[in-house]
XYZ file of N, CA, C and O in Angstrom:
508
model
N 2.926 152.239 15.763
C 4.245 152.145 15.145
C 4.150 152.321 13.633
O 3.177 152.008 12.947
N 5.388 152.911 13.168
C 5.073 152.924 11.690
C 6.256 152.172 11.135
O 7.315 152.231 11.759
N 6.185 151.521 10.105
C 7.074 150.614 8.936
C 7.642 151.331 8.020
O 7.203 152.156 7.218
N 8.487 150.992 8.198
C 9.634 151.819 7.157
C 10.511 151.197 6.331
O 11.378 150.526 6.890
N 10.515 151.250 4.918
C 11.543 150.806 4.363
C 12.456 151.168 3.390
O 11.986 151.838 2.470
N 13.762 150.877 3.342
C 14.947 151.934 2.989
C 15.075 151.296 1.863
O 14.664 150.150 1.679
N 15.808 152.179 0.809
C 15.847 152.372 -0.849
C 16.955 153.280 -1.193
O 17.051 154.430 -0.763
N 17.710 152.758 -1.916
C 18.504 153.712 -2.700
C 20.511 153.229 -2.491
O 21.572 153.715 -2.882
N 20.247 152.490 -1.976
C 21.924 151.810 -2.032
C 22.368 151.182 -3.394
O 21.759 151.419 -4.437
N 23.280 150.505 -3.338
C 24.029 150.231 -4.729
C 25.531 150.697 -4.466
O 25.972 151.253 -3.460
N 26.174 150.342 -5.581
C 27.697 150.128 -5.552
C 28.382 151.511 -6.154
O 28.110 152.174 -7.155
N 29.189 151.637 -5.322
C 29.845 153.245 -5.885
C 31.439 153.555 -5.613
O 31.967 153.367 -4.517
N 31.989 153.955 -6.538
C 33.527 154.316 -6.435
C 33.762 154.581 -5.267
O 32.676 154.862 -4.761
N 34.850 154.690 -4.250
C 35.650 155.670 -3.550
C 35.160 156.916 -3.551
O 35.193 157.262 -4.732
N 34.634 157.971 -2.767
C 34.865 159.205 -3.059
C 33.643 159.963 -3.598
O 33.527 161.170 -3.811
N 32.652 158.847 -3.787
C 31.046 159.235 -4.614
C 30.258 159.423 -3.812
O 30.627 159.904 -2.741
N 28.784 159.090 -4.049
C 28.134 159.808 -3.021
C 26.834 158.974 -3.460
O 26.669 158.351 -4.508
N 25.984 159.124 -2.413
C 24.719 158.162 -2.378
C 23.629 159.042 -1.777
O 23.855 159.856 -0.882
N 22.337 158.812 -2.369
C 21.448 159.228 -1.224
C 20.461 158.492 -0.869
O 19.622 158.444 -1.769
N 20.103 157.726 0.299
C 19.316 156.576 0.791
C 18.235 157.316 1.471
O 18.428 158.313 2.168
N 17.061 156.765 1.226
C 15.733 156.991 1.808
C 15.229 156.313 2.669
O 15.602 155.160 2.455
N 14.464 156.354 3.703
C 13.451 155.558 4.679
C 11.910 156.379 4.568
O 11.464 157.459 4.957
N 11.416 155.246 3.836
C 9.875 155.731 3.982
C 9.271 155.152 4.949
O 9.495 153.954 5.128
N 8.459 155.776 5.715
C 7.323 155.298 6.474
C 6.197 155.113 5.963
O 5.959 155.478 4.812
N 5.336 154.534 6.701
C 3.615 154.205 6.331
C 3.029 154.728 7.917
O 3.736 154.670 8.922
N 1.981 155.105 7.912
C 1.215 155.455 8.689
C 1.425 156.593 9.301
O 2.548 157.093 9.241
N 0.340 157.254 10.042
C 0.617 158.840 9.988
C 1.381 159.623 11.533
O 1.506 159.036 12.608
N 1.750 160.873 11.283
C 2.009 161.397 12.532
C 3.570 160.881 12.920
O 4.160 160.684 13.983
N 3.969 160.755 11.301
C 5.607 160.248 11.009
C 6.510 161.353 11.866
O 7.423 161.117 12.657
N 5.854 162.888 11.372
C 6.761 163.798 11.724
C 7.080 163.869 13.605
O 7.858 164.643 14.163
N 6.475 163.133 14.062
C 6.552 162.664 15.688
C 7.500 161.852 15.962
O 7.993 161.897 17.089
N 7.853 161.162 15.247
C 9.236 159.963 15.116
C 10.292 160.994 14.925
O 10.450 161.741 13.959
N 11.059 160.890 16.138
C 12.763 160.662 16.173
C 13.440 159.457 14.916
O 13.004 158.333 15.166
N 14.284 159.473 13.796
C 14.946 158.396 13.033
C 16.422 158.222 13.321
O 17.337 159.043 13.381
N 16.374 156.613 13.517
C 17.988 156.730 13.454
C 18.036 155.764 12.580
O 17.167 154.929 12.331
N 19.987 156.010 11.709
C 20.405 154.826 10.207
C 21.410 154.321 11.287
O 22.232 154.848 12.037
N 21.160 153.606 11.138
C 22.084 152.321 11.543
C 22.431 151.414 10.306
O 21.754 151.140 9.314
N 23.845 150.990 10.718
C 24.490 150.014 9.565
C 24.928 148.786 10.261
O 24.636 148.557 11.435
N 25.769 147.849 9.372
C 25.704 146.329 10.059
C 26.574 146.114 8.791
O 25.894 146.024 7.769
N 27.872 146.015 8.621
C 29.047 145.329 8.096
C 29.131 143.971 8.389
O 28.823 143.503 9.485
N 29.667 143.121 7.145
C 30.141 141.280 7.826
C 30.435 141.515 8.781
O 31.000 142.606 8.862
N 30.282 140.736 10.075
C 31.143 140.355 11.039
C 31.025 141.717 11.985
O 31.764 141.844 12.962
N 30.207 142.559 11.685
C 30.771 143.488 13.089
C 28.779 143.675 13.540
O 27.770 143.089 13.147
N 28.951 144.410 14.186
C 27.466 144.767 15.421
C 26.826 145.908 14.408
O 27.116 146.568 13.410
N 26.117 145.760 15.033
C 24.976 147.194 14.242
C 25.237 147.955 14.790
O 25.147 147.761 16.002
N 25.695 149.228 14.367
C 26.535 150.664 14.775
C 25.198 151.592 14.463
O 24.585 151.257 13.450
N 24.618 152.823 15.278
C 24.156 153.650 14.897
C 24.750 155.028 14.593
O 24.831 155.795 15.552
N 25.173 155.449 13.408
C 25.741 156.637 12.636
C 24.943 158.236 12.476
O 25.308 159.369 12.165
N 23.442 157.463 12.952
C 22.996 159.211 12.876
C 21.718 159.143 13.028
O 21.190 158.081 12.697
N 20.839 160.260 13.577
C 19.956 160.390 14.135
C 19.295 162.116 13.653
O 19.770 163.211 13.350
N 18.129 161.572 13.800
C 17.370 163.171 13.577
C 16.202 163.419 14.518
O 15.439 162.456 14.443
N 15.956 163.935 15.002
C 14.621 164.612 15.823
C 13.456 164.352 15.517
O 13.320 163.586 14.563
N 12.518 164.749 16.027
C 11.020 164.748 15.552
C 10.793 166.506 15.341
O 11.337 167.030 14.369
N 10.226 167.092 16.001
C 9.811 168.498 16.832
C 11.297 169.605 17.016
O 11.506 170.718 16.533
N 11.979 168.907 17.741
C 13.298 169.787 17.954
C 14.321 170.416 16.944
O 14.890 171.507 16.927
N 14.354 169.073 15.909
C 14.929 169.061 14.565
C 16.702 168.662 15.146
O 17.686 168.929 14.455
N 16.774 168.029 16.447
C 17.625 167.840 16.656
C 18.625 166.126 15.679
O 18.194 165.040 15.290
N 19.942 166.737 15.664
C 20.821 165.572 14.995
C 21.923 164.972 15.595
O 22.623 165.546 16.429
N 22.105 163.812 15.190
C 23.572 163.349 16.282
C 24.126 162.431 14.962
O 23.387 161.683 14.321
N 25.384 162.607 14.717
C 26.245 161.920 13.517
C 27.592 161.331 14.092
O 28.533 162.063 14.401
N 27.613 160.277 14.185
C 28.751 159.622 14.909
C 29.848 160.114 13.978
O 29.572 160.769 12.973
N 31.247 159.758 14.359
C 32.502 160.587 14.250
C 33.092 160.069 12.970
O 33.737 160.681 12.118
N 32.645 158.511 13.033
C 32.624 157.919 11.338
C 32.240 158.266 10.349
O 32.720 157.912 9.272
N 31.198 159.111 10.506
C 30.171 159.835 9.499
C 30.178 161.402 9.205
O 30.071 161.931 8.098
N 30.339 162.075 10.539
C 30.440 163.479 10.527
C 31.449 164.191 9.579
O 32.670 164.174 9.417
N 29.953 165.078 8.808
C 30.969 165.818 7.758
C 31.186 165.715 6.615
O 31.527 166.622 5.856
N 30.919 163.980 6.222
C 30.101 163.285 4.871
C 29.000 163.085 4.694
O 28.421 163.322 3.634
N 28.360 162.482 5.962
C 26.847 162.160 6.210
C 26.081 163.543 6.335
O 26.645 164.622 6.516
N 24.375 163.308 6.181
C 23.471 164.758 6.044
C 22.720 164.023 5.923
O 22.636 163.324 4.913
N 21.595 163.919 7.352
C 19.882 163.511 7.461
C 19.134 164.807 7.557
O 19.339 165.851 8.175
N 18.251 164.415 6.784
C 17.241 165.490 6.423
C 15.988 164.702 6.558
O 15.963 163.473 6.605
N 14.754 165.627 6.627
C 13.160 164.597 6.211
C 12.225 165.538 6.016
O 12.217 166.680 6.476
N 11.308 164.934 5.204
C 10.251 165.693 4.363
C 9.046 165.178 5.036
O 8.383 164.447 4.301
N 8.600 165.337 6.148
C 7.510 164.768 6.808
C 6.718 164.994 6.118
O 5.880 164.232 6.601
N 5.911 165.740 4.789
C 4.737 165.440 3.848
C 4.663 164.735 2.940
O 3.668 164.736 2.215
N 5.919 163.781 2.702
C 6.129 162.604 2.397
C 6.859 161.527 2.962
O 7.578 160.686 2.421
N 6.376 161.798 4.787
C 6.501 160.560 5.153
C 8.167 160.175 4.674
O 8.287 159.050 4.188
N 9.171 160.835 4.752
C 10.592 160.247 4.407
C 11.348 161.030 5.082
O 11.282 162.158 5.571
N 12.453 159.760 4.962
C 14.085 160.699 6.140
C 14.742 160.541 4.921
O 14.290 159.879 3.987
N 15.627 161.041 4.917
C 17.100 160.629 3.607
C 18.228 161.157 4.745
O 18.276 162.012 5.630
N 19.315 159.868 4.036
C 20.258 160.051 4.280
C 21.517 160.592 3.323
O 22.068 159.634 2.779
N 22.229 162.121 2.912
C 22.970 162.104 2.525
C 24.194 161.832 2.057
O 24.753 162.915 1.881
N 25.118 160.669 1.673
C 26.320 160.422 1.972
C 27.475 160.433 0.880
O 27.587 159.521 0.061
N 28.330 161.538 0.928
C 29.264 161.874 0.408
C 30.687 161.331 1.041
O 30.709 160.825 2.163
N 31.979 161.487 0.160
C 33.177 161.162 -0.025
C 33.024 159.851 0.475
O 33.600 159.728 1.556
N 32.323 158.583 -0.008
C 32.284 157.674 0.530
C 33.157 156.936 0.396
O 33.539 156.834 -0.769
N 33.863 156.117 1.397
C 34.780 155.116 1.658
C 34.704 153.691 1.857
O 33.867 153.134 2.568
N 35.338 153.300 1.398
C 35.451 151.446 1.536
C 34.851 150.660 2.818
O 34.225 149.601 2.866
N 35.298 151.633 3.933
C 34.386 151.210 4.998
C 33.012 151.883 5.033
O 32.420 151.939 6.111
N 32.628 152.243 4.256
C 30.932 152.709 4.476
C 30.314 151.487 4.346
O 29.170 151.310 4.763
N 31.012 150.559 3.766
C 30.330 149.444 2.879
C 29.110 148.739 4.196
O 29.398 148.661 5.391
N 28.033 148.384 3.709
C 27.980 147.966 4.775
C 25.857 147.570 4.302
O 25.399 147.915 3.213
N 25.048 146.906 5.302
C 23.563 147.338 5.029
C 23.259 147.668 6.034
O 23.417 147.192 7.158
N 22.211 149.602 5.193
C 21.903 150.345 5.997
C 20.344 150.397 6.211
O 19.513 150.415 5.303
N 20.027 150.424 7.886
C 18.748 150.707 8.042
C 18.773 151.413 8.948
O 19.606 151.658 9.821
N 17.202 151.962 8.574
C 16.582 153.084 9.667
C 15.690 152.575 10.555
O 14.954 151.709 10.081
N 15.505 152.888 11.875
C 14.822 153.092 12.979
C 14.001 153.937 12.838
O 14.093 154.752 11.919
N 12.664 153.949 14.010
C 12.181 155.306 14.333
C 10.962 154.855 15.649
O 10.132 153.955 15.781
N 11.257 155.626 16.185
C 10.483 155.561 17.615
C 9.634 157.090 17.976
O 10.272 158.042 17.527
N 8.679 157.392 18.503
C 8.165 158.040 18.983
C 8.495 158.354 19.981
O 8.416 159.582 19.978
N 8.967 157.903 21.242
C 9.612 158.352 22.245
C 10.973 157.974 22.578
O 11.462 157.204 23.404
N 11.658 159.120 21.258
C 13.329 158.642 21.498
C 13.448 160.131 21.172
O 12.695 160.874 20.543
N 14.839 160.392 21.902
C 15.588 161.848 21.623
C 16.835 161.118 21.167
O 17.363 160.152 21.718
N 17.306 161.907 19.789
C 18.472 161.611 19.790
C 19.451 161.878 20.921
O 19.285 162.738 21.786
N 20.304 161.201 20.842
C 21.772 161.636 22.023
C 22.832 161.709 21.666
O 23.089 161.684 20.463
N 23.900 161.837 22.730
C 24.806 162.603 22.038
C 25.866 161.674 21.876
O 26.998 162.130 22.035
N 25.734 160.299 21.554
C 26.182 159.405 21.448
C 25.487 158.331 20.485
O 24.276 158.390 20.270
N 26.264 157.393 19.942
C 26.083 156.365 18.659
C 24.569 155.745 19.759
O 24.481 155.435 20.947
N 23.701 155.788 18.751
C 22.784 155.700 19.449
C 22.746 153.508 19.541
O 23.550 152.755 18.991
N 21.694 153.167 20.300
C 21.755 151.564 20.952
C 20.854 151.088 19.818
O 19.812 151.656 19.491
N 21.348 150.001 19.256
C 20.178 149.229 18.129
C 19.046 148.504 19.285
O 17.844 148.255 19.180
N 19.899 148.326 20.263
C 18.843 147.877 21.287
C 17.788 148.130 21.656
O 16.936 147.284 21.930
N 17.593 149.798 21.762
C 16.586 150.716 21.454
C 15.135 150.363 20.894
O 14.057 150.640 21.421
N 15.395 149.610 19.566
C 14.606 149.744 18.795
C 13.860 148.008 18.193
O 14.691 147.131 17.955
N 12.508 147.701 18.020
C 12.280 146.944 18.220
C 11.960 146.370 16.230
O 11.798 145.293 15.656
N 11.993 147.280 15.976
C 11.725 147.085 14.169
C 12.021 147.739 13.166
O 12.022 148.917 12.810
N 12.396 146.282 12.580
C 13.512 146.606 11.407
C 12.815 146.280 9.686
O 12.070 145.480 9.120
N 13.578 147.402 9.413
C 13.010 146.785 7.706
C 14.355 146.248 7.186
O 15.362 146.195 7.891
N 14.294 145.810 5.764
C 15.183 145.015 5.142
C 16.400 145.148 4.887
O 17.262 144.333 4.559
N 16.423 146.712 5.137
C 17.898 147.468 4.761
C 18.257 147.957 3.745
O 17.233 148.042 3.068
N 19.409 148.499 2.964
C 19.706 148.433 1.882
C 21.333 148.367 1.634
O 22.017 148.996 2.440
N 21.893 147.771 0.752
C 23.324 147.981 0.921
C 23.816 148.655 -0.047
O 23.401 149.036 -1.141
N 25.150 148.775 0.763
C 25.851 149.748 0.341
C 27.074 149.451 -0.169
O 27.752 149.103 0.799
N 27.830 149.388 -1.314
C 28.900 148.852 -1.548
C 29.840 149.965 -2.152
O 29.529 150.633 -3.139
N 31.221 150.115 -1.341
C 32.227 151.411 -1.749
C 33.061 150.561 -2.187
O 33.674 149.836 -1.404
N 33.257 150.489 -3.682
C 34.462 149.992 -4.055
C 34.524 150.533 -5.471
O 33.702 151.073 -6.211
N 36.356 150.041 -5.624
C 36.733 150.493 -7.283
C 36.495 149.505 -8.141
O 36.709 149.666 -9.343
């Protein structure tokens, strides 16, 4: 398994844009499927998006699609998450997953899934 931990949140207008990282440690990263999952007060951990290992396949839930953009630089061991026109409900702390034997799907993927978590990072959309 590899450890990952996310960087790059902070507080931002309405309408701005962020770009959050998940680094891994240990090798043979580019074999990991990643998914960002978020976790607002009071609500469940939602998974918003997913990227492939090999396939380069992506899945962006309907909340996200169209603002959101995962990308990864497997020679540095990192996923990023793009996120533009951000909104009040983005608000939220975001973390990444990653499993070796996961395909993304074509659906908000299960936090259940996944057995380890790093610290997160948050995200705050406000004026």
């Amino acid at each position: 398994q590899v450890q990952l931990v996310e960087s790059g949140g902070g507080l931002v207008q309405p309408g701005g844009s962020l770009r959050l990282s998940c680094a891994a440690s240990g090798s043979n990263f580019g074999y990991y499927a990643v998914v960002w999952f978020r976790q607002a007060p009071g609500k469940e951990r939602e998974g918003i998006s997913c990227i492939g290992s090999t396939d380069g396949n992506t899945y962006y839930a309907d909340s996200v699609k169209g603002r959101f953009t995962m990308s990864r630089d497997n020679a540095k061991n990192t996923v990023y998450l793009e996120m533009n026109s951000l909104k009040p409900e983005d608000t939220a702390i975001y973390y990444c997953a990653a499993d070796s034997d996961y395909y993304c799907p074509d659906y908000p993927p299960w936090a259940s899934d996944f057995g380890s978590w790093g610290q997160g990072t948050q995200v705050t959309v406000s004026s």
